[in-house]
Coordinates of C-alpha atoms and ligand atoms in Angstrom, one line a residue:
Chain A
M1 CA -15.0 27.9 6.2
F2 CA -16.7 26.3 3.3
H3 CA -14.6 23.2 2.2
F4 CA -15.4 22.2 -1.5
S5 CA -15.0 18.4 -0.7
N6 CA -17.9 18.5 1.7
I7 CA -20.3 18.6 -1.0
V8 CA -19.5 14.8 -1.8
R9 CA -19.6 13.5 1.9
S10 CA -22.2 11.0 2.5
K11 CA -24.8 13.1 4.5
G12 CA -24.1 12.3 8.2
D13 CA -20.2 11.4 7.5
P14 CA -17.5 13.4 9.3
A15 CA -16.9 16.7 6.9
I16 CA -13.7 19.0 7.4
V17 CA -14.3 22.4 9.6
E18 CA -10.8 23.0 9.8
G19 CA -8.3 22.4 7.6
G20 CA -4.7 21.2 8.6
P21 CA -1.1 21.9 7.0
S22 CA -1.2 20.6 3.9
L23 CA 2.4 18.0 3.3
K24 CA 3.0 20.1 0.0
R25 CA 6.6 22.0 0.1
P26 CA 6.8 24.8 -2.4
Q27 CA 8.8 22.4 -4.3
D28 CA 6.7 20.4 -4.7
Q29 CA 3.7 22.9 -6.0
L30 CA 6.8 23.7 -8.3
A31 CA 7.3 20.6 -9.6
R32 CA 3.6 20.0 -10.4
A33 CA 3.4 23.4 -12.4
L34 CA 6.8 22.1 -14.4
G35 CA 4.5 19.2 -14.7
W36 CA 1.7 20.3 -16.4
F37 CA 3.8 23.0 -18.6
S38 CA 5.4 20.4 -19.8
I39 CA 2.5 18.8 -20.7
G40 CA 0.8 21.8 -22.5
L41 CA 4.0 22.4 -24.2
G42 CA 4.4 18.9 -25.7
A43 CA 1.0 18.7 -26.6
M44 CA 1.7 22.0 -28.8
E45 CA 4.6 20.5 -30.4
L46 CA 2.8 17.3 -31.4
L47 CA -0.6 18.9 -32.8
A48 CA 0.7 21.9 -34.3
P49 CA 4.7 21.7 -34.8
R50 CA 4.3 23.7 -38.3
R51 CA 3.6 26.9 -36.1
V52 CA 6.5 26.0 -34.1
T53 CA 8.8 25.3 -37.5
E54 CA 7.6 28.7 -38.6
T55 CA 7.9 30.7 -35.6
L56 CA 11.9 29.6 -35.7
G57 CA 12.2 29.7 -39.0
M58 CA 13.2 26.0 -39.1
E59 CA 10.2 24.7 -41.8
G60 CA 11.5 21.2 -42.4
S61 CA 11.7 20.1 -39.0
E62 CA 8.4 19.1 -37.7
T63 CA 9.0 15.3 -37.6
M64 CA 11.9 16.6 -34.6
V65 CA 9.4 19.3 -33.2
R66 CA 6.7 16.0 -33.1
A67 CA 9.1 13.8 -31.3
F68 CA 10.4 16.1 -28.8
G69 CA 6.2 17.1 -28.2
I70 CA 5.8 13.4 -27.1
R71 CA 9.3 13.9 -24.8
E72 CA 8.0 16.3 -23.4
I73 CA 4.3 14.7 -21.8
L74 CA 6.0 11.7 -20.6
A75 CA 8.3 13.8 -19.1
G76 CA 5.5 15.8 -18.3
I77 CA 3.5 13.4 -16.7
M78 CA 6.4 11.7 -15.0
S79 CA 6.8 14.9 -13.0
L80 CA 3.1 14.7 -12.1
S81 CA 3.4 11.1 -10.2
V82 CA 5.3 9.7 -7.4
D83 CA 8.0 9.9 -9.0
K84 CA 8.7 13.1 -10.0
N85 CA 12.0 13.3 -9.5
A86 CA 12.9 11.4 -12.4
G87 CA 10.3 13.6 -14.5
L88 CA 12.0 16.6 -13.7
W89 CA 15.3 14.9 -13.9
A90 CA 14.7 13.7 -17.5
R91 CA 13.2 17.7 -18.4
V92 CA 16.4 19.2 -17.3
G93 CA 17.7 16.8 -20.2
G94 CA 15.0 17.6 -22.4
D95 CA 16.0 21.2 -21.5
G96 CA 19.2 20.2 -23.4
L97 CA 18.0 18.8 -26.1
D98 CA 15.9 21.5 -27.0
A99 CA 18.8 23.8 -26.7
A100 CA 20.8 21.8 -29.0
A101 CA 18.1 21.9 -31.8
L102 CA 17.9 26.0 -31.2
L103 CA 21.2 26.8 -31.6
S104 CA 21.0 24.1 -34.9
G105 CA 18.3 26.7 -36.1
L106 CA 20.8 29.8 -34.7
T107 CA 22.4 30.5 -38.7
S108 CA 22.8 33.2 -39.7
D109 CA 20.5 33.2 -42.9
N110 CA 17.8 32.6 -40.5
P111 CA 15.1 35.7 -40.9
K112 CA 13.7 34.5 -37.3
K113 CA 16.8 34.3 -35.4
G114 CA 16.0 36.9 -33.2
N115 CA 12.6 34.3 -32.2
I116 CA 15.3 31.5 -31.7
A117 CA 17.4 33.9 -29.5
L118 CA 13.9 34.6 -27.1
A119 CA 13.4 30.8 -27.3
L120 CA 16.7 29.9 -26.1
L121 CA 16.4 32.4 -23.1
M122 CA 13.1 31.1 -22.4
V123 CA 14.9 27.9 -22.3
G124 CA 17.4 29.0 -19.8
G125 CA 15.1 30.3 -17.7
I126 CA 12.9 26.9 -17.4
A127 CA 16.1 24.8 -17.0
M128 CA 17.3 26.8 -13.8
L129 CA 13.5 26.1 -12.6
D130 CA 13.7 22.5 -14.0
Y131 CA 17.3 21.5 -12.5
R132 CA 16.1 23.9 -8.9
A133 CA 13.3 21.4 -8.9
A134 CA 14.8 18.0 -9.2
Q135 CA 17.8 18.4 -6.8
E136 CA 14.8 19.9 -3.7
T137 CA 12.5 17.2 -4.8
K138 CA 15.4 14.1 -4.3
P139 CA 14.1 10.4 -2.8
Q140 CA 13.7 10.2 0.7
R141 CA 14.8 7.1 0.6
P142 CA 17.9 6.0 3.0
A143 CA 20.9 5.0 0.8
R144 CA 21.5 1.6 0.5
T145 CA 24.6 2.1 3.0
A146 CA 23.1 4.3 5.8
R147 CA 22.7 3.3 9.2
R148 CA 19.5 1.2 10.3
R149 CA 18.9 -0.3 13.6
L150 CA 18.4 -3.7 13.4
Y151 CA 15.8 -5.8 15.0
P152 CA 17.0 -8.7 15.7
N153 CA 15.6 -9.7 19.5
R154 CA 12.0 -9.1 18.1
S155 CA 10.8 -12.9 17.4
G156 CA 7.5 -11.6 18.5
F157 CA 7.3 -15.5 20.6
P158 CA 7.5 -14.6 24.6
K159 CA 8.1 -18.4 25.0
G160 CA 11.0 -18.0 22.4
L161 CA 11.5 -19.1 19.3
E162 CA 12.6 -22.9 19.8
A163 CA 9.6 -24.1 22.1
T164 CA 7.3 -22.2 19.8
R165 CA 8.9 -24.3 16.9
S166 CA 8.9 -27.4 18.3
G167 CA 5.2 -26.4 20.0
A168 CA 4.3 -26.1 16.5
K169 CA 5.4 -28.8 14.9
D170 CA 4.4 -31.2 18.5
L171 CA 1.0 -29.7 17.3
I172 CA 0.8 -30.9 13.7
K173 CA 2.0 -34.4 14.0
H174 CA -1.0 -34.7 17.0
A175 CA -3.3 -33.4 14.2
T176 CA -2.1 -35.4 11.8
A177 CA -1.4 -38.8 14.0
G178 CA -3.2 -41.5 11.8
V179 CA -4.4 -39.3 8.6
A180 CA -1.2 -40.3 6.8
S181 CA -1.0 -43.8 7.6
Chain B
M1 CA -12.4 15.8 16.5
K2 CA -9.3 15.5 14.9
A3 CA -8.7 13.0 11.8
L4 CA -6.1 12.3 9.1
V5 CA -8.0 13.1 5.7
W6 CA -7.2 12.8 2.1
H7 CA -6.7 15.5 -0.4
G8 CA -5.2 14.3 -3.0
K9 CA -2.1 12.1 -4.4
E10 CA 0.8 12.5 -1.3
D11 CA -1.1 15.2 0.3
I12 CA -2.9 13.6 3.8
R13 CA -3.6 16.4 6.4
C14 CA -4.5 16.2 10.0
D15 CA -7.6 17.8 9.9
T16 CA -10.3 19.5 12.0
V17 CA -13.6 17.5 11.3
T18 CA -17.5 17.2 12.7
D19 CA -17.9 14.4 15.2
P20 CA -19.4 11.1 13.2
E21 CA -23.2 10.4 14.4
I22 CA -25.0 7.3 14.5
Q23 CA -26.7 7.2 11.3
D24 CA -28.5 3.7 11.7
P25 CA -30.0 1.7 14.5
R26 CA -27.2 -0.4 13.9
D27 CA -24.6 1.7 14.1
A28 CA -21.7 2.1 17.4
I29 CA -19.7 5.4 18.3
I30 CA -15.8 4.5 19.3
K31 CA -13.5 6.8 21.3
V32 CA -10.2 5.9 19.6
T33 CA -7.4 4.8 21.8
S34 CA -4.7 3.9 19.2
C35 CA -5.0 2.9 15.3
A36 CA -2.1 2.1 12.6
I37 CA -0.9 3.0 9.3
C38 CA -1.1 0.1 6.9
G39 CA 0.8 -0.7 3.3
S40 CA -2.7 -0.2 2.0
D41 CA -2.6 3.4 3.2
L42 CA 0.0 3.4 0.9
H43 CA -1.5 2.3 -2.4
L44 CA -4.0 5.1 -1.5
F45 CA -1.3 7.8 -0.5
H46 CA -0.1 7.7 -3.8
N47 CA -3.4 7.2 -5.1
Y48 CA -3.2 4.0 -7.1
I49 CA -6.4 2.9 -6.2
P50 CA -9.4 4.5 -7.7
G51 CA -12.2 5.9 -6.4
M52 CA -10.7 8.3 -3.1
M53 CA -11.8 11.4 -2.8
P54 CA -10.9 14.8 -1.3
G55 CA -11.8 14.8 2.3
D56 CA -12.0 11.0 2.7
I57 CA -11.2 9.9 6.3
M58 CA -7.9 7.3 6.5
G59 CA -7.6 4.6 8.2
H60 CA -8.7 0.8 8.7
E61 CA -6.7 -0.7 11.8
T62 CA -8.6 0.8 14.8
M63 CA -9.2 -0.2 18.6
G64 CA -11.2 1.7 21.2
E65 CA -13.9 2.2 23.6
V66 CA -17.8 1.9 23.0
V67 CA -19.1 5.5 23.8
E68 CA -22.9 5.5 22.5
V69 CA -24.9 2.3 20.5
G70 CA -27.9 2.4 18.1
S71 CA -30.9 1.3 19.2
G72 CA -30.2 -1.9 17.1
V73 CA -26.9 -3.1 18.6
D74 CA -27.6 -3.7 21.8
G75 CA -27.3 -7.0 23.6
K76 CA -24.1 -7.5 21.5
L77 CA -22.0 -4.4 22.4
K78 CA -22.2 -1.6 25.6
K79 CA -21.1 1.5 26.7
G80 CA -17.9 1.3 27.8
D81 CA -16.7 -2.4 25.8
R82 CA -13.5 -2.2 24.9
I83 CA -13.5 -3.7 20.9
V84 CA -10.9 -3.8 18.2
V85 CA -12.7 -2.9 14.5
P86 CA -12.5 -5.4 12.0
F87 CA -11.2 -3.7 8.3
T88 CA -14.2 -5.3 6.6
I89 CA -17.3 -4.5 7.5
I90 CA -19.7 -7.2 8.0
C91 CA -23.4 -8.1 8.3
G92 CA -23.0 -11.4 10.2
E93 CA -26.5 -12.6 8.1
C94 CA -25.9 -13.1 4.6
D95 CA -24.8 -16.0 2.3
Q96 CA -21.2 -15.0 2.7
C97 CA -21.1 -14.5 5.8
K98 CA -22.7 -17.4 7.5
R99 CA -19.8 -18.8 5.5
G100 CA -17.3 -16.7 6.6
N101 CA -16.6 -15.2 3.8
F102 CA -16.5 -12.2 5.7
S103 CA -14.3 -9.8 3.1
V104 CA -16.9 -10.4 0.4
C105 CA -19.7 -9.9 2.7
E106 CA -23.0 -9.2 0.3
T107 CA -24.6 -6.1 2.3
T108 CA -22.0 -3.9 3.8
N109 CA -21.2 -1.9 0.9
R110 CA -23.3 1.4 0.7
K111 CA -22.0 1.9 -3.2
R112 CA -22.7 -1.3 -4.3
H113 CA -23.5 -0.3 -7.8
L114 CA -20.0 1.2 -8.4
A115 CA -18.1 -2.4 -7.0
D116 CA -21.0 -4.4 -9.0
K117 CA -19.4 -2.4 -12.3
V118 CA -16.0 -2.8 -11.6
F119 CA -15.8 -6.2 -10.0
G120 CA -18.4 -8.2 -11.4
H121 CA -20.2 -8.2 -8.2
S122 CA -19.6 -5.7 -4.7
T123 CA -17.5 -7.1 -1.8
A124 CA -17.3 -5.8 1.6
G125 CA -17.6 -2.6 2.9
L126 CA -14.5 -1.2 4.3
F127 CA -12.9 1.3 6.7
G128 CA -10.9 4.2 5.2
Y129 CA -10.7 2.4 1.9
T130 CA -12.0 3.5 -1.6
H131 CA -15.8 4.6 -2.7
L132 CA -15.5 1.2 -4.6
T133 CA -16.0 -0.1 -1.1
G134 CA -18.4 2.1 0.3
G135 CA -16.1 5.1 1.2
Y136 CA -16.7 4.8 5.0
P137 CA -14.7 7.1 6.9
G138 CA -11.6 4.9 8.7
G139 CA -10.5 5.3 11.8
Q140 CA -7.1 7.6 11.8
A141 CA -9.2 9.7 13.9
E142 CA -10.5 10.7 17.6
Y143 CA -13.7 9.2 17.5
L144 CA -15.2 6.2 14.4
R145 CA -18.3 5.3 13.2
V146 CA -18.7 1.5 13.6
P147 CA -21.9 0.6 11.0
F148 CA -23.4 -2.9 11.5
A149 CA -21.6 -2.5 15.1
D150 CA -23.3 -5.6 16.3
A151 CA -21.5 -7.5 14.0
T152 CA -18.2 -5.4 13.1
H153 CA -16.4 -6.3 16.0
I154 CA -14.1 -7.7 18.2
K155 CA -14.5 -7.6 22.0
V156 CA -11.3 -8.1 23.9
P157 CA -10.5 -8.1 27.6
A158 CA -9.1 -5.6 30.0
G159 CA -5.5 -6.1 30.8
I160 CA -4.0 -6.7 27.9
P161 CA -2.0 -3.4 26.6
D162 CA -3.4 -1.6 22.9
E163 CA -0.4 -2.6 21.3
Q164 CA -0.7 -6.5 21.9
L165 CA -4.4 -6.2 20.3
L166 CA -4.4 -3.6 17.8
F167 CA -3.1 -5.6 14.9
L168 CA -6.3 -8.3 15.5
S169 CA -7.7 -5.8 12.9
D170 CA -5.7 -6.3 9.8
I171 CA -2.4 -7.4 9.7
F172 CA -1.9 -10.3 12.3
P173 CA -5.2 -12.1 10.7
T174 CA -3.7 -11.3 7.3
G175 CA -0.8 -12.6 7.7
W176 CA -2.4 -15.6 9.1
Q177 CA -4.9 -15.9 6.6
A178 CA -2.0 -15.7 4.0
A179 CA 0.1 -18.8 5.8
A180 CA -3.4 -20.9 6.7
Q181 CA -4.8 -20.8 3.0
C182 CA -1.4 -22.3 2.4
D183 CA -2.4 -25.7 3.5
I184 CA 1.1 -26.3 5.2
V185 CA 2.3 -29.5 5.7
P186 CA 5.8 -30.2 8.1
T187 CA 7.9 -30.6 5.2
D188 CA 6.9 -27.3 3.4
T189 CA 9.5 -24.9 2.5
V190 CA 7.4 -21.2 2.4
A191 CA 8.9 -18.4 0.4
I192 CA 7.0 -15.1 1.7
W193 CA 8.0 -12.0 -0.1
G194 CA 8.1 -8.8 1.6
C195 CA 9.0 -8.0 5.1
G196 CA 6.9 -5.0 5.7
P197 CA 3.9 -5.8 8.6
V198 CA 2.4 -8.3 6.5
G199 CA 4.8 -10.2 5.8
Q200 CA 6.4 -10.2 9.5
M201 CA 3.0 -11.5 10.6
A202 CA 2.8 -14.3 7.7
I203 CA 6.4 -15.2 8.6
R204 CA 5.4 -16.1 12.6
S205 CA 2.1 -17.5 11.8
A206 CA 3.5 -20.0 9.1
I207 CA 6.4 -20.7 11.7
L208 CA 3.1 -21.4 14.5
L209 CA 1.4 -23.6 11.6
G210 CA 4.3 -25.5 12.1
A211 CA 6.2 -25.2 8.3
N212 CA 9.3 -26.9 8.1
Q213 CA 11.4 -24.1 6.5
V214 CA 9.9 -20.1 6.3
V215 CA 12.3 -17.9 3.4
A216 CA 11.9 -14.3 3.5
I217 CA 12.4 -12.2 0.7
D218 CA 13.1 -8.1 1.0
C219 CA 15.7 -5.6 0.3
L220 CA 15.3 -3.2 3.6
P221 CA 18.5 -4.9 6.4
E222 CA 15.9 -3.9 9.3
R223 CA 12.8 -5.9 8.3
L224 CA 15.0 -8.9 6.8
S225 CA 16.7 -8.8 10.6
M226 CA 13.3 -8.6 11.9
A227 CA 12.3 -11.5 9.8
E228 CA 15.5 -13.7 10.9
A229 CA 14.3 -13.3 14.5
A230 CA 11.5 -15.0 14.2
G231 CA 13.5 -18.2 13.1
A232 CA 13.4 -17.2 8.7
T233 CA 16.0 -17.7 6.3
T234 CA 16.2 -14.2 4.6
I235 CA 17.2 -13.4 0.5
N236 CA 18.1 -9.8 -0.1
F237 CA 17.0 -9.0 -3.3
E238 CA 19.2 -6.5 -4.2
T239 CA 22.1 -8.0 -3.8
E240 CA 21.1 -11.8 -4.2
S241 CA 19.6 -13.9 -7.2
V242 CA 16.6 -14.7 -5.3
L243 CA 15.5 -17.7 -7.8
E244 CA 19.0 -19.1 -6.9
R245 CA 19.0 -19.0 -3.8
L246 CA 15.6 -20.5 -3.5
Q247 CA 16.7 -23.4 -5.4
E248 CA 19.8 -23.8 -3.7
L249 CA 17.4 -23.9 -0.1
T250 CA 15.1 -26.4 -1.4
D251 CA 17.7 -28.7 -3.5
G252 CA 16.6 -27.6 -6.8
K253 CA 12.9 -28.5 -6.5
G254 CA 11.4 -25.0 -5.4
P255 CA 9.6 -24.0 -2.3
E256 CA 6.0 -25.9 -2.0
K257 CA 4.4 -22.6 -0.9
C258 CA 4.8 -18.9 -1.9
I259 CA 3.1 -15.3 0.1
D260 CA 3.3 -12.3 -1.5
C261 CA 2.9 -9.9 1.1
V262 CA 4.0 -6.9 -1.5
G263 CA 1.4 -6.5 -4.1
M264 CA 1.2 -4.0 -6.4
E265 CA 3.8 -1.4 -5.7
S266 CA 7.0 -4.1 -6.1
H267 CA 10.1 -2.0 -6.2
V268 CA 11.5 -0.9 -9.0
M269 CA 15.1 -1.7 -10.2
A270 CA 17.0 -1.4 -13.0
T271 CA 18.4 -5.1 -12.4
L272 CA 14.8 -5.9 -12.7
P273 CA 14.0 -4.8 -16.1
D274 CA 10.1 -5.6 -15.5
T275 CA 9.5 -3.4 -13.1
V276 CA 11.2 -0.4 -15.3
L277 CA 8.4 -1.7 -17.5
D278 CA 5.5 -1.9 -15.6
R279 CA 5.9 1.3 -14.0
A280 CA 6.1 3.2 -17.5
K281 CA 3.3 1.4 -18.4
Q282 CA 1.8 2.1 -15.4
M283 CA 2.5 5.9 -15.9
V284 CA 0.7 6.3 -19.1
M285 CA -2.0 4.2 -17.1
L286 CA -1.7 0.7 -19.7
E287 CA -1.4 -1.3 -16.9
S288 CA -2.5 -0.3 -13.6
D289 CA -0.2 -3.2 -11.3
R290 CA 3.6 -4.1 -11.1
P291 CA 3.2 -7.5 -11.0
H292 CA 7.4 -8.7 -10.8
V293 CA 6.3 -10.8 -7.5
L294 CA 3.5 -12.9 -9.2
R295 CA 5.7 -13.5 -12.2
E296 CA 8.6 -14.6 -9.7
M297 CA 6.4 -17.1 -7.6
I298 CA 4.8 -18.5 -10.5
Y299 CA 8.3 -19.3 -12.1
V300 CA 10.4 -20.6 -8.8
C301 CA 6.9 -22.3 -6.9
R302 CA 7.0 -26.5 -7.3
P303 CA 5.0 -27.9 -9.0
G304 CA 1.5 -28.2 -7.8
G305 CA 2.4 -25.6 -5.1
I306 CA -0.1 -22.9 -3.7
I307 CA 0.8 -19.0 -4.4
S308 CA -0.9 -17.3 -2.0
V309 CA -1.7 -13.6 -2.4
P310 CA -2.4 -11.1 0.7
G311 CA -0.9 -8.3 -1.2
V312 CA -3.2 -5.6 -3.3
Y313 CA -3.8 -5.4 -6.7
S314 CA -5.7 -2.8 -8.1
G315 CA -6.8 -3.7 -11.6
F316 CA -4.8 -4.9 -14.3
S317 CA -1.7 -6.9 -14.5
D318 CA 0.8 -8.1 -17.4
K319 CA 2.6 -10.4 -19.0
L320 CA 1.3 -12.9 -16.0
P321 CA 2.9 -16.1 -17.1
M322 CA -0.3 -18.2 -17.4
G323 CA 1.2 -21.2 -19.2
A324 CA 3.6 -21.9 -16.4
F325 CA 1.1 -21.2 -13.6
M326 CA -1.4 -23.9 -15.6
N327 CA 1.0 -26.5 -16.3
K328 CA 2.6 -26.5 -13.2
G329 CA -0.4 -27.0 -11.7
L330 CA -0.4 -24.0 -9.5
T331 CA -3.5 -22.6 -7.0
M332 CA -3.8 -19.6 -6.4
R333 CA -5.3 -18.2 -3.4
T334 CA -6.3 -14.4 -2.6
G335 CA -8.4 -12.2 -0.7
Q336 CA -8.6 -9.2 1.5
T337 CA -8.9 -11.0 4.4
H338 CA -12.1 -12.7 6.3
V339 CA -10.8 -11.1 9.6
N340 CA -13.2 -12.4 11.9
R341 CA -13.1 -16.1 10.4
W342 CA -9.6 -16.1 12.7
T343 CA -9.9 -13.5 15.6
D344 CA -11.3 -16.0 18.1
D345 CA -8.2 -18.4 17.4
L346 CA -5.4 -15.5 17.5
L347 CA -7.3 -14.0 20.3
R348 CA -6.8 -16.4 22.0
R349 CA -2.7 -17.4 21.0
I350 CA -2.1 -13.7 22.2
E351 CA -4.0 -14.5 25.5
E352 CA -2.0 -17.5 26.0
G353 CA 1.1 -15.4 25.3
E354 CA 2.2 -17.9 21.8
I355 CA 2.8 -14.8 20.2
D356 CA 2.7 -11.1 20.8
P357 CA 1.9 -8.8 17.7
S358 CA 3.1 -5.7 18.8
F359 CA 6.9 -7.5 18.2
V360 CA 6.4 -5.3 14.8
I361 CA 5.6 -1.5 16.3
T362 CA 8.6 0.6 15.5
H363 CA 7.2 3.9 15.8
T364 CA 4.4 5.5 18.3
V365 CA 3.1 9.1 17.7
P366 CA 0.2 11.5 18.4
L367 CA -2.1 11.1 15.4
N368 CA -1.2 15.2 14.3
Q369 CA 2.2 14.1 13.8
G370 CA 0.3 11.2 11.3
P371 CA 1.1 12.6 8.0
E372 CA 4.9 13.0 8.2
M373 CA 4.7 9.3 9.3
Y374 CA 3.1 8.3 6.0
Q375 CA 6.1 9.7 4.6
V376 CA 9.0 8.1 6.8
F377 CA 7.2 5.0 6.1
R378 CA 6.8 5.0 2.5
D379 CA 10.0 5.9 2.7
K380 CA 11.4 3.3 5.0
R381 CA 13.4 6.3 7.1
D382 CA 14.6 5.4 10.4
S383 CA 14.4 2.1 10.5
C384 CA 10.6 2.1 10.4
V385 CA 8.3 -1.1 10.3
K386 CA 5.1 -0.4 11.6
V387 CA 3.6 3.3 13.0
V388 CA 1.0 3.4 15.7
L389 CA -0.8 6.6 16.2
K390 CA -2.4 7.7 19.6
P391 CA -5.4 10.3 19.0
Ligands
NAD1 N1 -5.2 -8.8 1.8 C1 -5.4 -8.0 2.7 O1 -6.6 -8.0 3.3 C2 -4.4 -6.9 3.2 C3 -4.5 -6.6 4.2 C4 -3.3 -5.7 4.8 C5 -2.2 -5.0 3.9 N2 -2.7 -6.0 2.9 C6 -1.5 -5.4 1.5 O2 -0.2 -6.4 1.9 C7 0.9 -5.8 1.3 C8 1.9 -5.6 2.5 O3 1.4 -4.7 3.6 P1 2.6 -3.8 4.3 O4 1.7 -3.6 5.2 O5 3.5 -5.2 4.8 O6 3.1 -3.1 3.2 P2 4.7 -2.7 3.2 O7 5.0 -1.7 2.2 O8 5.4 -2.2 4.7 O9 5.9 -3.8 2.6 C9 6.2 -4.1 1.6 C10 7.6 -5.2 1.6 O10 7.3 -4.9 0.3 C11 8.8 -5.5 0.0 N3 9.2 -5.3 -1.5 C12 8.4 -4.3 -2.2 N4 9.0 -5.2 -3.5 C13 9.6 -6.3 -3.8 C14 10.2 -7.2 -4.2 N5 9.8 -7.4 -5.5 N6 10.6 -8.8 -3.5 C15 10.3 -8.7 -2.4 N7 10.0 -8.0 -1.5 C16 9.7 -6.5 -2.0 C17 9.0 -3.6 0.5 O11 10.7 -3.7 0.5 C18 8.6 -3.2 2.1 O12 9.5 -3.9 2.6 C19 0.3 -3.9 0.9 O13 -0.1 -4.5 -0.9 C20 -0.9 -4.1 1.4 O14 -1.8 -3.4 0.7 C21 -3.3 -6.7 2.3
ZN2 ZN1 -4.5 -3.0 5.7
ZN3 ZN1 -22.9 -10.4 5.3

């Protein structure tokens, strides 16, 4: 089987013959996809805010769109990091802000209200994915109150703690005798 | 053979790979009998240390039996020898090796040009670490090629189980060096941040070197209980103020010696705002490390004291209080461990029953369960402290 990574192996080093299972679960893949989506959307909002406001009939809101772009990019970076769960929850919150901003543009005199409705629908769909990914990638670290095994008998000193301590102190006394005076 | 292979952030797999071969007359091949997962492997698992490539084999705490030797090794090693492999690859001949500064051996990094650019001067080659240190395949595998094998080994006798000897490869000498470079005197209080495997070894080492009081700091009850078992006084940084407790325990003067066994991934907590800021900066690549422990140590250490840093830092750290560091006249000592500088003495201590490093092992599993164990060890699930893998 061809493995791309083998191209860069130093000659003679072990190369992959057959790949084993990955630790990545479907929800990790989903988180990754959402992360990149977030960065892409954010970049568009940041670099071409007018395109966005024109499509939505919300001209004048470019500054807000730019700020939302920065927010999207940061949430995206976080969703791609080891703290993806925090990133995904940040996205869920961001989806709420997006929806609120869109609703504020949904006035009867907005000629593009059809587009806004469509955008709202999209935000709703994405929000559901964000929420699901956030739910399913909860950190696995046990809660502070979780039951734990304790190790009070693992001193690592076969001769016992007291004997070890006094032995070490005697040794130092010998080693430094005459040095200090 | 089977090996644990890095494929990207949080993606380690048990792949089938080709067997290693002798590439140089000074090489040897060992059949691995035991290997372990280290806190340093977690930095790689999180892709915090630059220079990993998909397809790299993990692992730098390894021991086994020599099954093949190159023509340049004979005399020093032979088929059938039982060896522990130090994680630093050493030539034994260069200026640094002659001085015992093995982790900065001038010969063994085969990608020296990269390290020269990044660090100014190259350090030694390391097993199962990044391409900045040679990109040598690691020992979480069934077989391992040991380059410069005539120097890069610790011969161990039969009759002592793997579990007692394996940690001569890294964490035992690492904890020992961390304590040794504190120049401990009998009146000293030694404060140790982090009660992971390295911290546990540092605690025992400080006791064996005769410290008056050892204080151990972490937030995990199981690890604190293990620290207490060796006679340390403990501080839980989630529920107590580290600074206040250390002041109390030292009559308001601060510990003379401080050891950082945490490194670049200090725990992020809302009650420690600097850690949150570090994490945010790390995410957008404005900072590579989270040096909360360094800041705390510099602040709390007694003037004239020593700060010892075995914890791994990868690149750039912000807001280090250099004013306090300088004006208090502190000394900082760091480094990847010069493993072979210490192992003769430490092996003797194991043989004489002074210490049994196997106390730290909480999980032993077959190699193919390695990927899951990375997660268990990282998440501190199931009261995990140290994982040993059996190929
Ligand atoms: N210098 C060397 O040659 C060398 C060798 C081996 C390991 N290391 C490094 O040593 C460090 C520890 O390794 P380990 O295997 O024990 O890892 P580990 O991850 O198991 O242990 C780290 C411990 O630090 C604790 N911690 C986190 N934040 C803390 C804080 N603010 N205060 C106190 N404790 C805190 C964690 O709860 C954990 O128990 C890592 O950085 C590793 O890379 C260095
Ligand atoms: Zn290590
Ligand atoms: Zn050398």
